[in-house]
């Protein structure tokens, strides 16, 4: 596997040439839930930090990943987007927020047993 590539499958209307990805912290579940809803206020009061490229970073996140668009492939009602990773950083030494099987979980917890 090439470590310099990152894949995601966003809705068709959300394809950008350059993207920033944030790894939220385990104490940011409320923020994650709010940002996942539909509505005009879902991004209000987010601690946005301008990155060195065109991406926005979220304050309090564990890490960020900066990517440049490599390719876009149609995948039904989504697009599969592959990006070249330009830069990464571990910003905060805490557990990441993990969403698995319909809920939030902690690293090293027993899931799927």
C-alpha positions as a printed NumPy array, in Angstrom:
array([[  0.   ,   0.   ,   0.   ],
       [  1.28 ,   3.442,  -0.913],
       [  1.357,   5.599,   2.228],
       [  1.267,   8.761,   0.142],
       [ -2.324,   8.217,  -1.004],
       [ -5.555,   8.859,   0.852],
       [ -8.978,   7.792,  -0.399],
       [-12.421,   9.048,   0.468],
       [-15.893,   8.775,  -1.   ],
       [-17.69 ,  12.121,  -0.644],
       [-21.   ,  13.143,  -2.165],
       [-20.625,  14.266,  -5.79 ],
       [-21.132,  17.928,  -4.904],
       [-18.153,  18.02 ,  -2.541],
       [-15.111,  17.306,  -4.699],
       [-12.263,  19.77 ,  -4.237],
       [ -8.823,  19.878,  -5.848],
       [ -7.082,  20.249,  -2.498],
       [ -8.459,  18.941,   0.769],
       [ -7.671,  18.932,   4.436],
       [ -8.773,  16.15 ,   6.758],
       [ -9.021,  16.372,  10.525],
       [ -8.841,  13.465,  12.976],
       [-11.167,  14.505,  15.78 ],
       [-10.355,  13.733,  19.416],
       [-12.423,  11.419,  21.603],
       [-13.714,  14.456,  23.525],
       [-15.119,  16.   ,  20.298],
       [-18.107,  13.633,  19.848],
       [-20.656,  16.451,  20.297],
       [-18.875,  18.508,  17.622],
       [-18.809,  15.504,  15.286],
       [-22.547,  14.864,  15.766],
       [-23.391,  18.52 ,  15.143],
       [-21.252,  18.741,  12.006],
       [-22.87 ,  15.536,  10.648],
       [-26.382,  17.014,  10.778],
       [-28.049,  19.067,   8.075],
       [-28.68 ,  22.693,   8.771],
       [-27.232,  26.162,   8.461],
       [-25.672,  26.246,  11.95 ],
       [-23.786,  22.951,  11.909],
       [-20.419,  24.679,  11.355],
       [-21.105,  27.635,  13.663],
       [-18.706,  28.131,  16.557],
       [-16.166,  25.619,  15.197],
       [-12.599,  26.598,  16.088],
       [-11.324,  26.85 ,  12.493],
       [ -7.593,  27.278,  11.935],
       [ -6.229,  28.213,   8.501],
       [ -3.692,  25.641,   7.319],
       [ -0.569,  26.389,   5.327],
       [ -2.363,  25.25 ,   2.168],
       [ -6.008,  25.926,   1.282],
       [ -7.476,  23.584,   3.908],
       [ -9.075,  24.413,   7.235],
       [ -8.073,  22.636,  10.422],
       [-10.277,  22.091,  13.451],
       [ -8.919,  23.259,  16.788],
       [ -8.58 ,  20.458,  19.327],
       [ -8.254,  17.748,  16.682],
       [ -5.728,  14.941,  17.195],
       [ -4.167,  15.233,  13.738],
       [ -4.574,  16.69 ,  10.267],
       [ -3.801,  15.486,   6.756],
       [ -3.274,  17.78 ,   3.759],
       [ -3.928,  16.267,   0.287],
       [ -3.802,  17.23 ,  -3.377],
       [ -6.328,  15.677,  -5.771],
       [ -4.932,  12.658,  -7.684],
       [ -8.088,  11.257,  -9.33 ],
       [-11.892,  11.12 ,  -9.161],
       [-13.889,   8.029, -10.156],
       [-17.701,   7.844, -10.324],
       [-19.091,   5.336,  -7.804],
       [-22.892,   5.369,  -7.981],
       [-24.291,   8.425,  -6.223],
       [-20.819,   9.243,  -4.831],
       [-17.395,   9.968,  -6.244],
       [-14.334,   8.023,  -5.109],
       [-11.597,  10.594,  -4.568],
       [ -7.929,   9.645,  -4.322],
       [ -5.507,  12.233,  -3.006],
       [ -1.729,  12.522,  -2.712],
       [ -0.786,  13.285,   0.872],
       [  1.282,  16.481,   1.043],
       [  1.668,  16.82 ,   4.797],
       [  0.494,  15.361,   8.1  ],
       [  0.842,  16.351,  11.726],
       [  0.012,  14.92 ,  15.11 ],
       [ -1.289,  17.967,  16.937],
       [ -2.636,  16.596,  20.211],
       [ -1.575,  13.534,  22.197],
       [ -4.972,  12.058,  23.023],
       [ -7.254,   9.276,  21.807],
       [ -8.962,   9.787,  18.432],
       [-12.721,   9.779,  17.986],
       [-13.728,   6.452,  16.45 ],
       [-17.156,   5.774,  14.937],
       [-17.8  ,   2.057,  14.447],
       [-21.01 ,   0.065,  13.938],
       [-23.317,   2.986,  14.587],
       [-21.626,   4.474,  17.634],
       [-18.52 ,   5.986,  19.136],
       [-15.95 ,   3.664,  20.683],
       [-12.544,   3.858,  22.329],
       [ -9.284,   2.498,  20.869],
       [ -8.491,  -1.009,  22.123],
       [-12.084,  -1.64 ,  23.185],
       [-13.555,  -5.003,  22.253],
       [-15.813,  -4.402,  19.274],
       [-17.453,  -7.005,  17.119],
       [-17.156,  -9.848,  19.625]])
